[in-house]
XYZ file of C-alpha atoms in Angstrom:
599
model
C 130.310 161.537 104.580
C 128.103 158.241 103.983
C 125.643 158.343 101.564
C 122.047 156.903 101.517
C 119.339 156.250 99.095
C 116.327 154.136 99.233
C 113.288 154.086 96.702
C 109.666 152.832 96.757
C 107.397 152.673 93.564
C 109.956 151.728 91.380
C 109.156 148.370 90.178
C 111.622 146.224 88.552
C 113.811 149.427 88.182
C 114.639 149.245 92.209
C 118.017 148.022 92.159
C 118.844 150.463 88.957
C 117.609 153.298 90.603
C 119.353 152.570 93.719
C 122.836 152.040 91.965
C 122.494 154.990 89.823
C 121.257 156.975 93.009
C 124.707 155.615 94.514
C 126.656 156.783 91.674
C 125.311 160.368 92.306
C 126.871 160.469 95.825
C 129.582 158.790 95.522
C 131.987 162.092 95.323
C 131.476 162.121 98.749
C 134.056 160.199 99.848
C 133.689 156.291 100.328
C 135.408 153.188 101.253
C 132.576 150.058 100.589
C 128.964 150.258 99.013
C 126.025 148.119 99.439
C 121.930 147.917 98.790
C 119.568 146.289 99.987
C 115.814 144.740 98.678
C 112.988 143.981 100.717
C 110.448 141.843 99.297
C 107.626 139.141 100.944
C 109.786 137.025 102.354
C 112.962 138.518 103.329
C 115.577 141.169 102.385
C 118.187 140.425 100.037
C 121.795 141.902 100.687
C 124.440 142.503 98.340
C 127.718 144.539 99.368
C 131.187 145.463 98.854
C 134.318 146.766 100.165
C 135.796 149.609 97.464
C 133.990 151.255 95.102
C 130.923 151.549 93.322
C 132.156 149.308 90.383
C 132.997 145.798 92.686
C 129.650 146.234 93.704
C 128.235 146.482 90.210
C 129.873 143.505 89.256
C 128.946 141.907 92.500
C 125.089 142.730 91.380
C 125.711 141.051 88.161
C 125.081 137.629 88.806
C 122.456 137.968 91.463
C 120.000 140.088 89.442
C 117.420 137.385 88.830
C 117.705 137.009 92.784
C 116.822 140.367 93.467
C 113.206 140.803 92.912
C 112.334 143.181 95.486
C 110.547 146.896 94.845
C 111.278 148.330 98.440
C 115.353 148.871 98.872
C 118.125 150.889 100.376
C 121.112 151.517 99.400
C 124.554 152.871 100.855
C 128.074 154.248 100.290
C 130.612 153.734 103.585
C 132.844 155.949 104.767
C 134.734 153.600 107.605
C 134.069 155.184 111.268
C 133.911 151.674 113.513
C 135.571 148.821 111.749
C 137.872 148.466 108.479
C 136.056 149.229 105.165
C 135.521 145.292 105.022
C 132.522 143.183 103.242
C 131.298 142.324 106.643
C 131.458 146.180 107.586
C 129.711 147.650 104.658
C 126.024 148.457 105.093
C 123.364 147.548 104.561
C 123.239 145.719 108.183
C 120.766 143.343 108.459
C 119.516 141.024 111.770
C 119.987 137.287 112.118
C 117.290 136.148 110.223
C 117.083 138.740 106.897
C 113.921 140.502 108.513
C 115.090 144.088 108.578
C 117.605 145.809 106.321
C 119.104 149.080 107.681
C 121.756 151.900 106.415
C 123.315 154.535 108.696
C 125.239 157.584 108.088
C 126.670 159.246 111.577
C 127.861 157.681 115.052
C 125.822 155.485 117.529
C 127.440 156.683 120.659
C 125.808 154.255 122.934
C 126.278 151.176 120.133
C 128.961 149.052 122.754
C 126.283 149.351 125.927
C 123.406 148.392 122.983
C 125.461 145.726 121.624
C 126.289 144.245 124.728
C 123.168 143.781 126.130
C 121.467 142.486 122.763
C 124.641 140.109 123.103
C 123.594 138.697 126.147
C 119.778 138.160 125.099
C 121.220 136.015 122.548
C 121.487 138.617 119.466
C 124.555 137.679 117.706
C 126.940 140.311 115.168
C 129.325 139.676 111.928
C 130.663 143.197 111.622
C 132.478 146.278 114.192
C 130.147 149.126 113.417
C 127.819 150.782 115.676
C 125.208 150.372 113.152
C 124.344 146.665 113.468
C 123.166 147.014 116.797
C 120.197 149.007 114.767
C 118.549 145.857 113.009
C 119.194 143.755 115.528
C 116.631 146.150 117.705
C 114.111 146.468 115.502
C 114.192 142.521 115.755
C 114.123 142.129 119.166
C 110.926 144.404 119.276
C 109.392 142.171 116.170
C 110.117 139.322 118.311
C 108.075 141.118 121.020
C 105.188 141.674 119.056
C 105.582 145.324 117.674
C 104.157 145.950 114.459
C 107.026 147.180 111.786
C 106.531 150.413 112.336
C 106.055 150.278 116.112
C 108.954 148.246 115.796
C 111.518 150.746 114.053
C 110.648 153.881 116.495
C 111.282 151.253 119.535
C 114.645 150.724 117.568
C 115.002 154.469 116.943
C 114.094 155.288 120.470
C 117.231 153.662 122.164
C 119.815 155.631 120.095
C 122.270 158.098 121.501
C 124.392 160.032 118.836
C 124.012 160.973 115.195
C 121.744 159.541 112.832
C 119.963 159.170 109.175
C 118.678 155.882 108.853
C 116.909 154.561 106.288
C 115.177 151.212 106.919
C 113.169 148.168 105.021
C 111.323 145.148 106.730
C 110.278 141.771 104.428
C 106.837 141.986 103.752
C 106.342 146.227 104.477
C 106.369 148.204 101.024
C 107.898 150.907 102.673
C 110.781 153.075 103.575
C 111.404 153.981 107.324
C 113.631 156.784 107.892
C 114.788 158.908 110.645
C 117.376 161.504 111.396
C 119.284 163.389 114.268
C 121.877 165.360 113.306
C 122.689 164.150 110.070
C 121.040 165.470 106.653
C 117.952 163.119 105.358
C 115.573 164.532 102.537
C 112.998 162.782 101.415
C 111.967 163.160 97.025
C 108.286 163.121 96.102
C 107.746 161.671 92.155
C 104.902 160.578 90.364
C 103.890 157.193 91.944
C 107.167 157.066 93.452
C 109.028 158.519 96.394
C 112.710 158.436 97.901
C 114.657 158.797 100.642
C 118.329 160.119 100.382
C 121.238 162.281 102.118
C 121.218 164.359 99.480
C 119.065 165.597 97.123
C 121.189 164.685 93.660
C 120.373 160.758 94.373
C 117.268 161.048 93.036
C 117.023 164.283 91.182
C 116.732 163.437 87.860
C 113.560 161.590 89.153
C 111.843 164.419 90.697
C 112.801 167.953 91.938
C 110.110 168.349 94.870
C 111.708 167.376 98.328
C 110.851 167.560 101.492
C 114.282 168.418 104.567
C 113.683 166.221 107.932
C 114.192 167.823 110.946
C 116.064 166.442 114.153
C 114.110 164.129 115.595
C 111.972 163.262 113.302
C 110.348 159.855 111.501
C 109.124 159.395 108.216
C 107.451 156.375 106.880
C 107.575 156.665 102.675
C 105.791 154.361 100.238
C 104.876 154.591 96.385
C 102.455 156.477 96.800
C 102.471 158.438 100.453
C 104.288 159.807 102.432
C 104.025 161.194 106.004
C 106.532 162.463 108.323
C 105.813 162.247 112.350
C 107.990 163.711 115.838
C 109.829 161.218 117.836
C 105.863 160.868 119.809
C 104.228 159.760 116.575
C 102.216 162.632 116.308
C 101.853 164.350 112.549
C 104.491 166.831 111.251
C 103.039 169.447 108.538
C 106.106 170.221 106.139
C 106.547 172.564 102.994
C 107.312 170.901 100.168
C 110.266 172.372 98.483
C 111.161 172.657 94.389
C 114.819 171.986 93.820
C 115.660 174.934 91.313
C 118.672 173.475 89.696
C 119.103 170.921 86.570
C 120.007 167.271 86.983
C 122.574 168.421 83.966
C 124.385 170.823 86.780
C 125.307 167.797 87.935
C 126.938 166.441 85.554
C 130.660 167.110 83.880
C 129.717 168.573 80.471
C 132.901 167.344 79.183
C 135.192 168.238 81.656
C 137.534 165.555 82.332
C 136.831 166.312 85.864
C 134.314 167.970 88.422
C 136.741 169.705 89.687
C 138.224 171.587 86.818
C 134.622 172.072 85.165
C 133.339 173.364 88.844
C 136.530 175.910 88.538
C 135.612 177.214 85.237
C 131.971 177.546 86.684
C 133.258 180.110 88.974
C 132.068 183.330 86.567
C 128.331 181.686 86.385
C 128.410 181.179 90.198
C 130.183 184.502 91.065
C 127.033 186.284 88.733
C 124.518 183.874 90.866
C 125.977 185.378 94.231
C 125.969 189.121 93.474
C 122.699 189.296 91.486
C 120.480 191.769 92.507
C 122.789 192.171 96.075
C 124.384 195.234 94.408
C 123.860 198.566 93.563
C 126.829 200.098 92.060
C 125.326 203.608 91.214
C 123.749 203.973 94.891
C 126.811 202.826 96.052
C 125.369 200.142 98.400
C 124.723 196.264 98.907
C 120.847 195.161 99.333
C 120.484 192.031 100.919
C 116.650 191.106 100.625
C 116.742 188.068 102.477
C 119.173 189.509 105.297
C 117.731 192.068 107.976
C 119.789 195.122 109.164
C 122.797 194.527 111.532
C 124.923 196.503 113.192
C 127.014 193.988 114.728
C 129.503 195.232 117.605
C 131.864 192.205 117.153
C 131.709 189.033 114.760
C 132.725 185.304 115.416
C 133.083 183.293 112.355
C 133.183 180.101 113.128
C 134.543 177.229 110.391
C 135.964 174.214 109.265
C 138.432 173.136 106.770
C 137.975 175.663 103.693
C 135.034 177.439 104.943
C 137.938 178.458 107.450
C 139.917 180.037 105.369
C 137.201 181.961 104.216
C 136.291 182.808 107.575
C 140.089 184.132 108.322
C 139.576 186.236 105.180
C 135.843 187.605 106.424
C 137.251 188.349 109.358
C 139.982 190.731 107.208
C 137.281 192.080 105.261
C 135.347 192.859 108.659
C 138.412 194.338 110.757
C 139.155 196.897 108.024
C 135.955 198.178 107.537
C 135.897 199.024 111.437
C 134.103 195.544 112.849
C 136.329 193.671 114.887
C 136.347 189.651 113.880
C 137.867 186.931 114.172
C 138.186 183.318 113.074
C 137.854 180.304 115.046
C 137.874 176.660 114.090
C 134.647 175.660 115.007
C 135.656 172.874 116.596
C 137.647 174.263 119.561
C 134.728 177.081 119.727
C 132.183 174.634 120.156
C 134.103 172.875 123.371
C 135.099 176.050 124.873
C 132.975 178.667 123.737
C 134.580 182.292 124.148
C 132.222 185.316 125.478
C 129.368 185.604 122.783
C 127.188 187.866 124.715
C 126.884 191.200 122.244
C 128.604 189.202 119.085
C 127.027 188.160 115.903
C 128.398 184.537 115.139
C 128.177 183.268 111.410
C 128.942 179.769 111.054
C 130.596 179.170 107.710
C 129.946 175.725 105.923
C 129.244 175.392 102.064
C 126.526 172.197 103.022
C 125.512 173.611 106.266
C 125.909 170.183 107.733
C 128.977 170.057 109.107
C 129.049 168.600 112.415
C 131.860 170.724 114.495
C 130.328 173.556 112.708
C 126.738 173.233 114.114
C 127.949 172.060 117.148
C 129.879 175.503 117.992
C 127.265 177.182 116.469
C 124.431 175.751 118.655
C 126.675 176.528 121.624
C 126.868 180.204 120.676
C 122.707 180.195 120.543
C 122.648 178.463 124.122
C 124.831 181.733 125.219
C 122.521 184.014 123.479
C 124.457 185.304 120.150
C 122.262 185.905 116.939
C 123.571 183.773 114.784
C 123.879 183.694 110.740
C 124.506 180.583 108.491
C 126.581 181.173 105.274
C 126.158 178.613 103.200
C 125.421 177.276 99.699
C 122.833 174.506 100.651
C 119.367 176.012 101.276
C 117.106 174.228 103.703
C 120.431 172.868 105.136
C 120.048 171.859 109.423
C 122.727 175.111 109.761
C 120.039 177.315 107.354
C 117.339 176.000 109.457
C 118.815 176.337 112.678
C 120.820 180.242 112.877
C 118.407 183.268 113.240
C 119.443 184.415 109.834
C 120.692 182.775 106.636
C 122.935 184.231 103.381
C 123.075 181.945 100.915
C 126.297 181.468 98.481
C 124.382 180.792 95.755
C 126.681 178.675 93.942
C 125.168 175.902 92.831
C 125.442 172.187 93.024
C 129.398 171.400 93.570
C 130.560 167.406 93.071
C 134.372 167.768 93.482
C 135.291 166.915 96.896
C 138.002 169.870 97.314
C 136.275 172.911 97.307
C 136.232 175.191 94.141
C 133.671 177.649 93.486
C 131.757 177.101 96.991
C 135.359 178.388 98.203
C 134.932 181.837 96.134
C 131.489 182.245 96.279
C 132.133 182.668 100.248
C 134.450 184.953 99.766
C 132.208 187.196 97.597
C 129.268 186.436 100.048
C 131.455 187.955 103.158
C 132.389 190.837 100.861
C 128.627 191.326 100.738
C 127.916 190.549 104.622
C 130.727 193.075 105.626
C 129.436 195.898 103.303
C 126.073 195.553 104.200
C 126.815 195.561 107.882
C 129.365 198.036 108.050
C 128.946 200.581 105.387
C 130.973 203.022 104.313
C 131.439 206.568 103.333
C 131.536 205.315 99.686
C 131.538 201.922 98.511
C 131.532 202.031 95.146
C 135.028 200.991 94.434
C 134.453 197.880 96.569
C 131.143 197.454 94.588
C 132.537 197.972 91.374
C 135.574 195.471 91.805
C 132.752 193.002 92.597
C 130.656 193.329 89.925
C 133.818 193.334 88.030
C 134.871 189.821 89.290
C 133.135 186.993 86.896
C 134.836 188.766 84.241
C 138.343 189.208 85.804
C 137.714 185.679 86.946
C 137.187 184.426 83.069
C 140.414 186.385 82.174
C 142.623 184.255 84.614
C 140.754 180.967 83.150
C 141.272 182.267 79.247
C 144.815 183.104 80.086
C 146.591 180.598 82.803
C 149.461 179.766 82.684
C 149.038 176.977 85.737
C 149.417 174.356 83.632
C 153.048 174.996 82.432
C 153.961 175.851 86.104
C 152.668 172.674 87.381
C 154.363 170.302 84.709
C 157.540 171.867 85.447
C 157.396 171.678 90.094
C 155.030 168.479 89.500
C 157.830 166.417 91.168
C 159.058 169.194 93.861
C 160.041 168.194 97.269
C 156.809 170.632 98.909
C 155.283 173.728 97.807
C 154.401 177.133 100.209
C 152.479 179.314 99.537
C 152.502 183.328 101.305
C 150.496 186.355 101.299
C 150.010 189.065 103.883
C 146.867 190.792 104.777
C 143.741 188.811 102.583
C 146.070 187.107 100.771
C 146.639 185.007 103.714
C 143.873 183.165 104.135
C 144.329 182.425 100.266
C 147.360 181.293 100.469
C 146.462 178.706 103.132
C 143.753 177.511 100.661
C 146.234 176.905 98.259
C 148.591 175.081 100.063
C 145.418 172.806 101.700
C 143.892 172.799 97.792
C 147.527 171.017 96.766
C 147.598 168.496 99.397
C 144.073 167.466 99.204
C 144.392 166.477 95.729
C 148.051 165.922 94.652
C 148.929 164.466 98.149
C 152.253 166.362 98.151
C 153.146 168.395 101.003
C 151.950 171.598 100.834
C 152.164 174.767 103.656
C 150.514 178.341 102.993
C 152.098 180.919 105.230
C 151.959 184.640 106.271
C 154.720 186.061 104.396
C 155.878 187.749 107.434
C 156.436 184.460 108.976
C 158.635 182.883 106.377
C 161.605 183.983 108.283
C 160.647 183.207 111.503
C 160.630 179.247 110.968
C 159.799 178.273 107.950
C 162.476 179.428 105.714
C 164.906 176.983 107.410
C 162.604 174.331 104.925
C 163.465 176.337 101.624
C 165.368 174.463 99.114
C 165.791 174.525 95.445
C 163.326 171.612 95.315
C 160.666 173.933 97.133
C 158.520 176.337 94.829
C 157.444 179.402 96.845
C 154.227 180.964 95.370
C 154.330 184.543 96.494
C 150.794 186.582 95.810
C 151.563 190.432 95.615
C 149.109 192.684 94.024
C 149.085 196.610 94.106
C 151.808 198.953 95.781
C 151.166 199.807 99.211
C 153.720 198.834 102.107
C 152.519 195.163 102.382
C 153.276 194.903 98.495
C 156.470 195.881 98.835
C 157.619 193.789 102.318
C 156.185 190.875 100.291
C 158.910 191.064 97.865
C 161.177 191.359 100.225
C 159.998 188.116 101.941
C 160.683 186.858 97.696
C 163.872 188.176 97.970
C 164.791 185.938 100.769
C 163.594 183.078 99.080
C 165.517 183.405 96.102
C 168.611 184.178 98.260
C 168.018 180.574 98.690
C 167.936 179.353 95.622
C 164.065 178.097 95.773
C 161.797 178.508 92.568
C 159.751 181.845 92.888
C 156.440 181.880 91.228
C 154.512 184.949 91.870
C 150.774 186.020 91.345
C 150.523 189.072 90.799
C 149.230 192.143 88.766
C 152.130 193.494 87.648
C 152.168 197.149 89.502
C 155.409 196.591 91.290
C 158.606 194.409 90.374
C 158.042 191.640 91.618
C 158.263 189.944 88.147
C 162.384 190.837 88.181
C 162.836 187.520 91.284
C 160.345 184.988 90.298
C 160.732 182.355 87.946
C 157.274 182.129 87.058
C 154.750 184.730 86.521
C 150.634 183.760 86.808
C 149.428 187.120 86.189
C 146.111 188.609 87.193
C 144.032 191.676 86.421
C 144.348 194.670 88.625
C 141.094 195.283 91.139
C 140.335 196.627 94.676
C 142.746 194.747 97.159
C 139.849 192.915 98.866
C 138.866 191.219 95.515
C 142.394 190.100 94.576
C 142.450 187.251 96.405
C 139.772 185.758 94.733
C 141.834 186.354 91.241
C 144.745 184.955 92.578
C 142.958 181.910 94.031
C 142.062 180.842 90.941
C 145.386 180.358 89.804
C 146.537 178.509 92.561
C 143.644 176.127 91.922
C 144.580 175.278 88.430
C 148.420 174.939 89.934
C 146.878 172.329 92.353
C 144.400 170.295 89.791
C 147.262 170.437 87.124
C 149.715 168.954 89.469
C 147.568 166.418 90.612
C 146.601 165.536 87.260
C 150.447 165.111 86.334
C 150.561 163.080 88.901
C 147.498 160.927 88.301
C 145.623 161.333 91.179
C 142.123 160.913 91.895
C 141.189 164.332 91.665
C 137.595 163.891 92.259
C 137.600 161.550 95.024
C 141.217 162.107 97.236
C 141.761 159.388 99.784
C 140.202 159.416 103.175
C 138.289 162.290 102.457
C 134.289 163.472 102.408
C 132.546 166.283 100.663
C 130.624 166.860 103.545
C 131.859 166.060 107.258
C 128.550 164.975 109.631
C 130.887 163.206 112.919
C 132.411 165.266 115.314
């Protein structure tokens, strides 16, 4: 996802503050970068394809230039048109009145762009988003006052939006959003605009979420925020709990392995006060009482594999559930009539995710948002929210938002379907930060991963909640090392899959306690060392499967729902310690977005 910033009240810091706001967001996922400064006269554009740093040495010859105390500024993730200089936003009109950035899609942009074409509007660049200043010009050129101007602009737009916007001679900030996150930050004689809240934290921590639809117009010193008719919006202004130092990566040589090692702190944040261990039950104060016949999770990405293992957790406590990507949900929506759907998404943002979700309130499900970003559109939107808890999370593959769902459905299915006596289940939970800091203190990932660093592909298996796991650490691998990684059920491994086993091909195998699925695990091991591939099992030592594996990554021994949580975290130091062999940018992987807002 594209980020956005833009800043009023900030004197001859602008251009700092809007760099440094850029360097906030840029772990999610860009291609080009660009800002933008409005002063009497004119805007002032300076922009780059690549990253943050060609635009910083871009900026430093045209400092002196830049004089404005009204800008914008932008990170591109490439929808319409290469990630080009001519691409990158800002996008400005013909004459360097208006200055506008754009995260989303402009659906009717070719129709718009056409028809400003033939009224004599000329473009440099492919996107959609160009046809947006070139608008707001055509209505200057009509006589609309800025403002007037910018909602005529706004007013023509089919799709998804955030736009933040600056005209030559207005000491102001125009934004406006449909279906894509804006927030607006309220400082001391200065305010802000952004998509996300840790572009301008460190400046203040009061914000204020935009609804669909809706227009703000932000200067140094005011603010107000109208609907698409102009009329007056009354929002809450909201106090962003966490430190701008969360944000940081407290010397960690990356986000990602300091967010893994987080995982105890966030695990704690999730369960406090949610459990009882003595009573035996889960108290959700924020969550009303359900008694859900059915459940639909619905999810993207890795919030889908925590939805596959939710739906587990749900099935075996009696509540039938299932999975779905929310993207095939949302474009053909199965019966929802008596079913609770929860859409899964650690921003509450995601764009297939709302989308399905929104369908499922058309058709008259109560609906529940699990996510880790309070205030979020999802939040906002469902009848009911749980959040994660988590924290702020940088790294664009998923870490400790990843677990944190987990140990949020734990808590959902518990609370909805309670049984005769949870304590075990309770217990193994409250147990979990520490058994979590017992895997980190004694890893052995790193050994594992210097030795398969140069395998041919890795797969991953597990049966029951394991499964879901083991597709996370297959997608965890690939996301970051960009080797070719498959998790599987274990069951299937012979049905397909095997016929890719080699001795270049390390099979991590999960198998925890002693039941029946235990026990056909290793057999599914057995086959794979039959074939002469590299066995490297998790597991917690109560059955054998130590005697066929090459490896061991051992961890401690807990209720079988709370295993895979243990066993994830090996297979995410497997995946960062591979990639990091490897050299990859684990932070920022290729073609990828912390946050996905386009369908």
């Amino acid at each position: 996802m594209c980020g956005i910033i833009g800043c009023t009240g900030r004197g001859e810091a602008t251009l700092e503050t809007l760099v440094d706001g850029l360097r906030k967001l840029d772990y999610r996922g860009y291609d080009s970068a660009g800002v933008a400064l409005s002063g009497a006269t004119g805007v002032d554009v300076v922009k780059k394809a690549g990253k943050l740093d060609a635009l910083v040495e871009a900026l430093s010859g045209e400092r002196e230039r830049l004089d404005g105390t009204v800008g914008i500024g932008h990170t591109r993730w490439s929808t319409h048109g290469a990630p080009t200089d001519a691409n990158a936003h800002p996008h400005t009109d013909a004459d360097g009145r208006v200055a506008v950035v754009h995260n989303g899609i402009i659906e009717n942009y070719q129709s718009l762009r056409d028809e400003l074409a033939d009224a004599g509007y000329s473009f440099v660049s492919e996107t959609d988003t160009e046809v947006v200043p070139h608008l707001v010009a055509r209505a200057l050129d009509g006589g609309a006052e800025p403002e007037a101007a910018v909602r005529e602009a706004v007013s023509q737009l089919e799709g998804s939006y955030a736009l933040g916007v600056v005209v030559a001679g207005v000491d102001a900030v125009f934004a406006a959003r449909r279906d894509s996150p804006l927030v607006l930050g309220l400082g001391d004689g200065a305010n802000y605009v952004a998509s996300d809240v840790p572009a301008f934290r460190e400046h203040t921590d009061h914000v204020v979420y935009l609804e669909d639809g809706e227009f703000a117009r932000v200067e140094a010193d005011s603010w107000v925020v109208t609907d698409a008719d102009g009329d007056p919006v009354d929002h809450e202004v909201h106090v962003v709990e966490w430190d701008p130092e969360d944000t940081g990566k407290s010397g960690y040589e990356h986000f990602m392995l300091k967010e893994i090692h987080e995982q105890p702190r966030a695990l704690r944040q999730g369960l406090q006060g949610r459990v009882d261990e003595m009573r035996g039950e889960v108290t959700l104060e924020e969550f009303p009482s359900l008694s859900p016949s059915r459940v639909h999770l619905l999810a993207c990405g890795t919030s889908y594999h925590a939805a596959v293992y939710g739906a587990h957790v749900l099935h075996s406590r009696g509540v039938p559930a299932q999975a779905f990507y929310a993207h095939e949900y949302a474009s053909a929506t199965p019966p929802t009539d008596d079913a609770l759907v929860v859409g899964v998404s650690q921003s509450g943002e995601t764009a297939d995710t709302l989308s399905a979700v929104r369908a499922a309130r058309r058709r008259g499900a109560e609906t529940v948002a699990l996510t880790n970003t309070v205030e979020s559109t999802m939040a906002r939107e469902c009848d009911h929210r749980l959040y994660i808890r988590s924290g702020p999370e940088i790294g664009v593959a998923a870490t400790k938002t990843f677990a944190s769902q987990l140990v949020a459905l734990n808590l959902l299915a518990l609370d909805v379907a309670p049984g005769g006596d949870d304590r075990e289940a309770i217990a193994a939970l409250r147990d979990l930060p520490g058994d979590v800091q017992t895997v980190l203190d004694s890893s052995r990932a790193a050994e594992v991963a210097r030795e398969y660093a140069d395998a041919d592909a890795y797969f991953f298996i597990g049966r029951g909640p394991h499964y879901p796991v083991a597709l996370e650490g297959a997608l965890k691998l690939k996301e970051i090392s960009y080797e070719h990684a498959e998790g599987f059920a274990a069951g299937e491994l012979k049905h397909g899959p095997l016929a890719l086993v080699t001795e270049r091909t390390p099979v991590f195998a999960t198998v925890t306690g002693e039941d029946q699925s235990a026990r056909k695990t290793i057999g599914n091991v057995k086959e794979v060392e039959a074939r002469d591939a590299p066995v490297v099992a998790v597991t917690d030592g109560r059955t054998e499967v130590e005697r066929y594996a090459d490896h061991v990554l051992e961890i401690p021994e807990t209720h079988p729902h709370v295993a895979p949580l243990l066993a994830n975290v090996q297979f995410q130091l497997v995946s960062y310690y591979v990639a990091n062999d490897l050299g990859r940018p684990i932070d920022k992987p290729r073609h990828l977005a912390k946050s996905v807002t386009v369908e």
